[in-house]
């Protein structure tokens, strides 16, 4: 017997957990600190790309068998393989996995053991990762099911107390291009990229509950609403609290140090320990999941030439080397990479959502490749392309992509 409301809530919580990466919590407070009294616009921008875009990615995939391959194979099978590989590298050893390790060290360890070596601590972190990944133990999954609710409860206490009893005054920071800055900050969650790769998991769970056809999208829409409310509360609340720290901290404070400062101000040292432990364990479960997914993918794509065990060890070593650079350097490294990948992802998502209108495959391919080319150009030669509209706010690829889409349709009409 299907219960659409109950199932939508269950799937909604699953979506929330998928996007609620513990490492993402460091960005909203920092955004609020940068924007000060303009935090509301910041919340809107961050939620649009940090929450809305990932949900649109899942809705787009649901239109084509629920998989990333379903929406990209029309562009080309080689393109799909290359892009999938790059995405797995991005959410794996290049950015996401190292960030979980560095975040754990800076939030869980450093506040209490400032003299501990990051090289040793993160080596232990990845050895623990490998233990669970190679053993393929279900224990970590069980722990993860309890960790997310526990972390939500702790954060709810922090946010509610921070709203009721503000830790400081909201002040002006003189920030400019607030909306575009917030939209680009939402890229750092990397959830839209992850959603494209793991959308099949959510779609499969809905299918297993007995839903078919239009019912799938109905459940997805309702569950998305549940996930949006939860994520908007957490991200919005932390941004609001961050806006109250403008006069309390140095503008150069790191993302992780600011979150620790907020926890200390609101809950004291016990709160820092509580949040540190919860975030550390949540980061561990996230990295184990990503490491497992990446190792499995590269084993499959090489037809077993690269074994699961070999992949897990190599990804761990790569992640360790990058993690030792620290959170802020990883974030700096991620900016050009995400500025290349997100334009492509956004173009694929929107051309799929409007595939009933955008039926010209040539136009869609041209738009996707244009977004890729201009994403690369702006990431490395942005100053030389300042004459292109929207380039000053980080979205210079948009107009060329729209023009490419239009040119593709003109080409089709001329052929007719």
Short mmCIF file of C-alpha atoms in Angstrom, two decimals:
data_model
loop_
_atom_site.label_atom_id
_atom_site.label_comp_id
_atom_site.label_asym_id
_atom_site.label_seq_id
_atom_site.Cartn_x
_atom_site.Cartn_y
_atom_site.Cartn_z
CA UNK A 1 0.00 0.00 0.00
CA UNK A 2 1.63 3.24 -1.16
CA UNK A 3 1.53 6.30 1.08
CA UNK A 4 2.75 9.18 -1.09
CA UNK A 5 3.05 11.69 1.77
CA UNK A 6 5.04 9.34 3.98
CA UNK A 7 7.25 8.19 1.09
CA UNK A 8 7.88 11.80 0.03
CA UNK A 9 9.04 12.66 3.55
CA UNK A 10 11.33 9.60 3.67
CA UNK A 11 12.85 10.40 0.26
CA UNK A 12 13.08 14.07 1.29
CA UNK A 13 15.20 13.15 4.29
CA UNK A 14 17.35 10.95 2.05
CA UNK A 15 17.89 13.92 -0.29
CA UNK A 16 18.70 16.12 2.69
CA UNK A 17 21.30 13.63 3.94
CA UNK A 18 22.82 13.32 0.47
CA UNK A 19 23.38 17.08 0.18
CA UNK A 20 24.06 17.74 3.84
CA UNK A 21 27.80 17.26 3.67
CA UNK A 22 29.44 18.20 6.95
CA UNK A 23 32.22 19.93 5.03
CA UNK A 24 29.64 22.28 3.49
CA UNK A 25 28.87 23.83 6.88
CA UNK A 26 32.01 25.94 6.79
CA UNK A 27 30.77 28.10 3.90
CA UNK A 28 27.50 29.77 5.10
CA UNK A 29 29.01 31.39 8.24
CA UNK A 30 31.93 32.69 6.19
CA UNK A 31 29.51 34.08 3.58
CA UNK A 32 27.51 35.85 6.29
CA UNK A 33 30.71 37.31 7.73
CA UNK A 34 31.70 38.71 4.32
CA UNK A 35 28.28 40.18 3.53
CA UNK A 36 27.18 41.55 6.92
CA UNK A 37 23.90 43.46 6.61
CA UNK A 38 23.34 42.10 3.08
CA UNK A 39 23.06 38.53 4.36
CA UNK A 40 19.49 38.00 3.07
CA UNK A 41 20.59 38.31 -0.56
CA UNK A 42 23.49 36.04 0.31
CA UNK A 43 21.17 33.36 1.67
CA UNK A 44 19.07 33.50 -1.50
CA UNK A 45 22.09 33.14 -3.80
CA UNK A 46 23.73 30.36 -1.80
CA UNK A 47 20.51 28.34 -1.59
CA UNK A 48 19.83 28.72 -5.33
CA UNK A 49 23.10 27.04 -6.34
CA UNK A 50 23.85 25.08 -3.16
CA UNK A 51 20.36 23.58 -2.78
CA UNK A 52 18.13 24.40 -5.76
CA UNK A 53 20.58 23.37 -8.47
CA UNK A 54 21.28 19.89 -7.01
CA UNK A 55 17.54 19.22 -6.77
CA UNK A 56 17.07 20.36 -10.38
CA UNK A 57 19.89 17.97 -11.33
CA UNK A 58 17.98 15.05 -9.80
CA UNK A 59 14.74 16.14 -11.50
CA UNK A 60 16.60 16.37 -14.83
CA UNK A 61 18.07 12.87 -14.42
CA UNK A 62 14.62 11.51 -13.50
CA UNK A 63 13.44 12.45 -17.00
CA UNK A 64 15.99 10.09 -18.57
CA UNK A 65 15.93 6.78 -16.65
CA UNK A 66 17.18 8.54 -13.52
CA UNK A 67 20.85 8.40 -14.55
CA UNK A 68 23.53 10.86 -15.59
CA UNK A 69 24.32 8.74 -18.64
CA UNK A 70 20.69 9.04 -19.70
CA UNK A 71 20.90 12.81 -20.05
CA UNK A 72 24.42 13.05 -21.50
CA UNK A 73 24.60 10.16 -23.99
CA UNK A 74 22.73 12.35 -26.51
CA UNK A 75 25.77 14.63 -26.47
CA UNK A 76 28.12 11.70 -27.04
CA UNK A 77 29.19 8.51 -25.28
CA UNK A 78 32.85 9.58 -25.18
CA UNK A 79 31.81 12.94 -23.77
CA UNK A 80 29.79 11.15 -21.08
CA UNK A 81 32.71 8.93 -20.12
CA UNK A 82 35.20 11.81 -19.96
CA UNK A 83 32.87 14.10 -18.01
CA UNK A 84 31.88 11.35 -15.58
CA UNK A 85 35.56 10.58 -14.96
CA UNK A 86 36.36 14.26 -14.35
CA UNK A 87 33.38 14.60 -11.98
CA UNK A 88 34.50 11.56 -9.99
CA UNK A 89 37.96 13.08 -9.69
CA UNK A 90 36.45 16.40 -8.54
CA UNK A 91 34.21 14.92 -5.83
CA UNK A 92 36.93 12.40 -5.05
CA UNK A 93 40.70 12.84 -4.67
CA UNK A 94 40.97 16.40 -6.00
CA UNK A 95 38.52 18.30 -3.82
CA UNK A 96 35.77 16.68 -1.76
CA UNK A 97 37.61 13.81 -0.03
CA UNK A 98 40.66 15.96 0.89
CA UNK A 99 38.31 18.64 2.22
CA UNK A 100 36.62 16.19 4.58
CA UNK A 101 40.03 15.26 6.03
CA UNK A 102 41.24 18.85 6.34
CA UNK A 103 37.91 19.97 7.84
CA UNK A 104 38.05 17.17 10.40
CA UNK A 105 41.56 18.16 11.44
CA UNK A 106 40.81 21.89 11.71
CA UNK A 107 37.45 21.60 13.49
CA UNK A 108 37.73 18.36 15.48
CA UNK A 109 41.43 18.19 16.40
CA UNK A 110 43.05 21.65 16.26
CA UNK A 111 40.83 23.44 18.86
CA UNK A 112 41.90 20.93 21.54
CA UNK A 113 45.27 19.68 20.29
CA UNK A 114 46.81 22.65 18.45
CA UNK A 115 50.29 21.11 18.38
CA UNK A 116 49.32 17.85 16.73
CA UNK A 117 50.81 17.34 13.30
CA UNK A 118 48.31 17.45 10.42
CA UNK A 119 50.52 15.01 8.49
CA UNK A 120 50.12 12.31 11.15
CA UNK A 121 46.46 12.99 11.98
CA UNK A 122 45.37 12.89 8.33
CA UNK A 123 47.44 9.78 7.67
CA UNK A 124 45.49 8.08 10.47
CA UNK A 125 42.25 9.50 9.00
CA UNK A 126 42.88 7.87 5.62
CA UNK A 127 44.02 4.59 7.18
CA UNK A 128 40.62 4.46 8.93
CA UNK A 129 38.99 5.23 5.58
CA UNK A 130 40.84 2.38 3.91
CA UNK A 131 39.96 -0.04 6.70
CA UNK A 132 36.24 0.43 6.13
CA UNK A 133 36.46 0.77 2.33
CA UNK A 134 38.52 -2.39 1.80
CA UNK A 135 36.49 -4.36 4.33
CA UNK A 136 33.24 -3.01 2.83
CA UNK A 137 31.78 -2.99 6.32
CA UNK A 138 28.18 -1.90 6.87
CA UNK A 139 29.04 -0.55 10.32
CA UNK A 140 29.90 2.89 8.99
CA UNK A 141 26.56 3.07 7.14
CA UNK A 142 24.76 2.31 10.40
CA UNK A 143 26.75 5.00 12.21
CA UNK A 144 25.94 7.45 9.41
CA UNK A 145 22.21 6.96 9.86
CA UNK A 146 22.49 8.19 13.46
CA UNK A 147 25.10 10.88 12.81
CA UNK A 148 23.06 13.09 10.48
CA UNK A 149 20.08 13.39 12.88
CA UNK A 150 22.48 14.05 15.78
CA UNK A 151 24.30 16.77 13.85
CA UNK A 152 20.98 18.34 12.82
CA UNK A 153 19.86 18.49 16.46
CA UNK A 154 23.14 20.14 17.52
CA UNK A 155 23.01 22.66 14.67
CA UNK A 156 19.36 23.43 15.39
CA UNK A 157 20.30 24.30 18.97
CA UNK A 158 23.17 26.50 17.73
CA UNK A 159 21.02 28.27 15.12
CA UNK A 160 17.98 28.83 17.36
CA UNK A 161 20.14 30.14 20.21
CA UNK A 162 22.13 32.28 17.77
CA UNK A 163 18.89 33.83 16.48
CA UNK A 164 17.29 34.35 19.90
CA UNK A 165 20.49 35.64 21.52
CA UNK A 166 22.73 37.12 18.79
CA UNK A 167 26.44 36.89 19.53
CA UNK A 168 27.14 40.32 18.03
CA UNK A 169 25.78 43.15 15.91
CA UNK A 170 25.13 43.02 12.19
CA UNK A 171 27.32 45.56 10.43
CA UNK A 172 27.98 46.71 6.90
CA UNK A 173 31.00 45.27 5.12
CA UNK A 174 30.62 47.27 1.92
CA UNK A 175 30.35 44.04 -0.09
CA UNK A 176 29.55 44.39 -3.79
CA UNK A 177 28.09 41.93 -6.35
CA UNK A 178 26.44 40.17 -3.42
CA UNK A 179 24.08 37.91 -5.36
CA UNK A 180 26.66 36.70 -7.87
CA UNK A 181 29.21 36.14 -5.09
CA UNK A 182 26.67 34.05 -3.19
CA UNK A 183 25.73 32.05 -6.28
CA UNK A 184 29.40 31.22 -6.90
CA UNK A 185 29.89 30.37 -3.20
CA UNK A 186 27.12 27.78 -3.60
CA UNK A 187 29.35 26.01 -6.13
CA UNK A 188 31.63 25.05 -3.24
CA UNK A 189 29.09 22.55 -1.90
CA UNK A 190 29.69 20.53 -5.11
CA UNK A 191 26.24 19.04 -4.52
CA UNK A 192 25.00 19.68 -8.07
CA UNK A 193 27.92 17.64 -9.44
CA UNK A 194 27.33 14.85 -6.92
CA UNK A 195 23.59 14.90 -7.67
CA UNK A 196 24.24 14.22 -11.35
CA UNK A 197 26.31 11.15 -10.49
CA UNK A 198 24.12 9.75 -7.70
CA UNK A 199 20.63 10.71 -8.89
CA UNK A 200 20.05 7.08 -9.82
CA UNK A 201 20.16 6.12 -6.14
CA UNK A 202 17.19 8.37 -5.33
CA UNK A 203 15.23 7.37 -8.44
CA UNK A 204 15.79 3.67 -7.67
CA UNK A 205 14.51 4.11 -4.12
CA UNK A 206 11.29 5.65 -5.48
CA UNK A 207 10.88 2.85 -8.03
CA UNK A 208 11.34 0.26 -5.29
CA UNK A 209 8.40 1.79 -3.45
CA UNK A 210 6.19 0.94 -6.44
CA UNK A 211 5.91 4.31 -8.18
CA UNK A 212 5.91 4.61 -11.97
CA UNK A 213 5.69 7.25 -14.69
CA UNK A 214 4.43 10.64 -13.58
CA UNK A 215 4.17 9.44 -9.98
CA UNK A 216 7.99 9.43 -9.76
CA UNK A 217 8.22 13.15 -10.50
CA UNK A 218 5.34 13.84 -8.10
CA UNK A 219 7.18 12.13 -5.23
CA UNK A 220 10.44 13.81 -6.24
CA UNK A 221 8.86 17.27 -6.19
CA UNK A 222 7.32 16.75 -2.77
CA UNK A 223 10.50 15.24 -1.34
CA UNK A 224 12.53 18.08 -2.85
CA UNK A 225 10.34 20.52 -0.94
CA UNK A 226 11.17 18.68 2.30
CA UNK A 227 14.90 18.74 1.53
CA UNK A 228 14.85 22.44 0.56
CA UNK A 229 13.19 23.45 3.84
CA UNK A 230 15.78 21.55 5.89
CA UNK A 231 18.81 22.77 3.97
CA UNK A 232 17.53 26.35 3.75
CA UNK A 233 17.09 26.38 7.53
CA UNK A 234 20.63 25.13 8.19
CA UNK A 235 22.43 27.18 5.53
CA UNK A 236 20.29 30.28 6.09
CA UNK A 237 20.64 30.08 9.86
CA UNK A 238 24.43 29.73 9.75
CA UNK A 239 24.69 32.62 7.26
CA UNK A 240 22.56 34.78 9.58
CA UNK A 241 24.79 33.98 12.56
CA UNK A 242 27.90 34.61 10.47
CA UNK A 243 26.57 38.11 9.68
CA UNK A 244 26.72 38.87 13.42
CA UNK A 245 30.47 38.17 13.58
CA UNK A 246 31.65 41.07 11.40
CA UNK A 247 32.90 43.10 14.39
CA UNK A 248 33.98 40.08 16.42
CA UNK A 249 36.63 38.45 14.24
CA UNK A 250 39.42 39.42 11.90
CA UNK A 251 38.26 39.54 8.24
CA UNK A 252 41.04 37.10 7.32
CA UNK A 253 39.76 34.36 9.68
CA UNK A 254 39.60 30.95 8.04
CA UNK A 255 36.31 29.19 7.25
CA UNK A 256 36.86 26.47 9.83
CA UNK A 257 38.09 28.84 12.55
CA UNK A 258 34.95 30.96 12.15
CA UNK A 259 32.67 27.94 12.64
CA UNK A 260 34.64 26.94 15.76
CA UNK A 261 34.41 30.54 17.04
CA UNK A 262 30.61 30.55 16.57
CA UNK A 263 30.21 27.20 18.34
CA UNK A 264 32.35 28.45 21.25
CA UNK A 265 30.39 31.71 21.54
CA UNK A 266 27.01 29.99 21.55
CA UNK A 267 27.62 26.68 23.36
CA UNK A 268 31.03 27.12 24.99
CA UNK A 269 33.92 24.63 24.84
CA UNK A 270 31.53 21.74 25.32
CA UNK A 271 29.68 22.90 22.20
CA UNK A 272 32.94 23.04 20.25
CA UNK A 273 33.74 19.47 21.30
CA UNK A 274 30.21 18.30 20.46
CA UNK A 275 30.12 19.91 17.02
CA UNK A 276 33.72 18.88 16.34
CA UNK A 277 33.01 15.23 17.12
CA UNK A 278 29.78 15.19 15.06
CA UNK A 279 31.35 16.93 12.06
CA UNK A 280 34.46 14.75 12.24
CA UNK A 281 32.45 11.53 12.18
CA UNK A 282 30.10 12.88 9.50
CA UNK A 283 33.09 13.85 7.33
CA UNK A 284 34.47 10.34 7.82
CA UNK A 285 31.25 8.66 6.66
CA UNK A 286 31.09 11.02 3.66
CA UNK A 287 34.69 10.36 2.61
CA UNK A 288 34.24 6.59 2.99
CA UNK A 289 31.17 6.75 0.76
CA UNK A 290 32.96 8.84 -1.88
CA UNK A 291 36.07 6.66 -1.74
CA UNK A 292 33.95 3.53 -2.21
CA UNK A 293 32.00 5.05 -5.11
CA UNK A 294 35.17 6.29 -6.83
CA UNK A 295 37.01 2.98 -6.44
CA UNK A 296 34.03 1.09 -7.83
CA UNK A 297 33.64 3.48 -10.77
CA UNK A 298 37.27 3.27 -11.89
CA UNK A 299 37.22 -0.52 -11.57
CA UNK A 300 34.12 -0.66 -13.77
CA UNK A 301 35.29 1.87 -16.36
CA UNK A 302 38.62 0.03 -16.84
CA UNK A 303 36.89 -3.37 -17.01
CA UNK A 304 38.75 -4.54 -13.92
CA UNK A 305 42.22 -3.56 -15.15
CA UNK A 306 42.40 -1.22 -12.16
CA UNK A 307 41.16 -3.23 -9.20
CA UNK A 308 38.89 -1.85 -6.48
CA UNK A 309 41.65 -2.24 -3.87
CA UNK A 310 44.27 -0.53 -6.04
CA UNK A 311 41.90 2.38 -6.78
CA UNK A 312 41.08 2.83 -3.10
CA UNK A 313 44.76 3.04 -2.16
CA UNK A 314 45.68 5.45 -4.99
CA UNK A 315 42.70 7.74 -4.33
CA UNK A 316 43.57 7.76 -0.61
CA UNK A 317 47.19 8.74 -1.30
CA UNK A 318 46.15 11.51 -3.71
CA UNK A 319 43.55 12.78 -1.24
CA UNK A 320 46.06 12.73 1.62
CA UNK A 321 48.60 14.82 -0.30
CA UNK A 322 46.00 17.47 -1.15
CA UNK A 323 44.38 17.38 2.32
CA UNK A 324 47.70 18.32 3.92
CA UNK A 325 47.45 21.72 2.18
CA UNK A 326 44.58 22.75 4.49
CA UNK A 327 40.95 23.73 3.90
CA UNK A 328 41.57 27.26 2.61
CA UNK A 329 44.08 26.11 -0.03
CA UNK A 330 41.73 23.32 -1.13
CA UNK A 331 38.94 25.90 -1.51
CA UNK A 332 41.28 28.10 -3.58
CA UNK A 333 42.19 25.10 -5.75
CA UNK A 334 38.52 24.28 -6.24
CA UNK A 335 37.53 27.71 -7.62
CA UNK A 336 38.92 27.33 -11.19
CA UNK A 337 37.90 23.65 -11.35
CA UNK A 338 34.32 24.35 -10.29
CA UNK A 339 34.13 27.39 -12.58
CA UNK A 340 34.80 25.00 -15.46
CA UNK A 341 32.53 22.15 -14.38
CA UNK A 342 29.49 24.09 -13.18
CA UNK A 343 28.72 25.88 -16.49
CA UNK A 344 28.68 22.48 -18.22
CA UNK A 345 26.55 20.93 -15.47
CA UNK A 346 24.08 23.83 -15.46
CA UNK A 347 23.74 23.74 -19.26
CA UNK A 348 23.10 19.98 -19.23
CA UNK A 349 20.55 20.31 -16.42
CA UNK A 350 18.51 23.09 -18.04
CA UNK A 351 18.58 21.70 -21.58
CA UNK A 352 17.29 18.42 -20.13
CA UNK A 353 14.56 20.06 -18.03
CA UNK A 354 13.32 21.85 -21.16
CA UNK A 355 13.93 18.96 -23.56
CA UNK A 356 10.36 19.15 -24.88
CA UNK A 357 11.18 22.57 -26.31
CA UNK A 358 14.88 21.97 -27.00
CA UNK A 359 14.58 19.03 -29.36
CA UNK A 360 17.50 19.97 -31.63
CA UNK A 361 20.39 17.76 -30.51
CA UNK A 362 22.90 19.79 -32.56
CA UNK A 363 21.88 22.97 -30.72
CA UNK A 364 22.12 21.24 -27.34
CA UNK A 365 25.56 19.81 -28.13
CA UNK A 366 26.77 23.21 -29.35
CA UNK A 367 25.52 24.86 -26.16
CA UNK A 368 27.16 22.28 -23.88
CA UNK A 369 30.53 22.47 -25.66
CA UNK A 370 30.36 26.28 -25.68
CA UNK A 371 29.73 26.36 -21.92
CA UNK A 372 32.75 24.10 -21.48
CA UNK A 373 35.03 26.21 -23.69
CA UNK A 374 34.04 29.50 -22.09
CA UNK A 375 34.20 27.96 -18.62
CA UNK A 376 37.84 27.06 -19.31
CA UNK A 377 38.60 30.46 -20.87
CA UNK A 378 37.16 32.41 -17.96
CA UNK A 379 38.84 30.17 -15.40
CA UNK A 380 42.29 30.89 -16.79
CA UNK A 381 42.01 34.07 -18.92
CA UNK A 382 39.10 35.88 -17.30
CA UNK A 383 40.66 39.35 -17.32
CA UNK A 384 41.15 39.25 -21.09
CA UNK A 385 37.43 38.53 -21.61
CA UNK A 386 36.03 41.28 -19.42
CA UNK A 387 34.19 42.76 -22.41
CA UNK A 388 31.72 39.84 -22.44
CA UNK A 389 28.44 40.59 -20.60
CA UNK A 390 28.18 39.16 -17.03
CA UNK A 391 31.90 38.34 -16.96
CA UNK A 392 32.47 40.81 -14.12
CA UNK A 393 30.16 38.77 -11.87
CA UNK A 394 31.48 35.33 -12.81
CA UNK A 395 28.85 34.32 -15.36
CA UNK A 396 30.46 35.36 -18.63
CA UNK A 397 29.78 31.90 -20.09
CA UNK A 398 25.97 32.37 -20.02
CA UNK A 399 25.48 34.69 -23.03
CA UNK A 400 27.84 32.73 -25.36
CA UNK A 401 26.03 29.49 -24.39
CA UNK A 402 22.60 30.99 -25.16
CA UNK A 403 23.93 32.32 -28.49
CA UNK A 404 25.33 28.87 -29.33
CA UNK A 405 21.95 27.31 -28.61
CA UNK A 406 20.25 29.84 -30.90
CA UNK A 407 22.85 29.31 -33.65
CA UNK A 408 22.20 25.56 -33.47
CA UNK A 409 18.53 26.15 -34.17
CA UNK A 410 19.27 28.58 -36.99
CA UNK A 411 21.55 25.96 -38.54
CA UNK A 412 18.74 23.40 -38.35
CA UNK A 413 16.22 25.78 -39.93
CA UNK A 414 18.59 26.65 -42.80
CA UNK A 415 19.12 22.94 -43.47
CA UNK A 416 15.34 22.55 -43.72
#
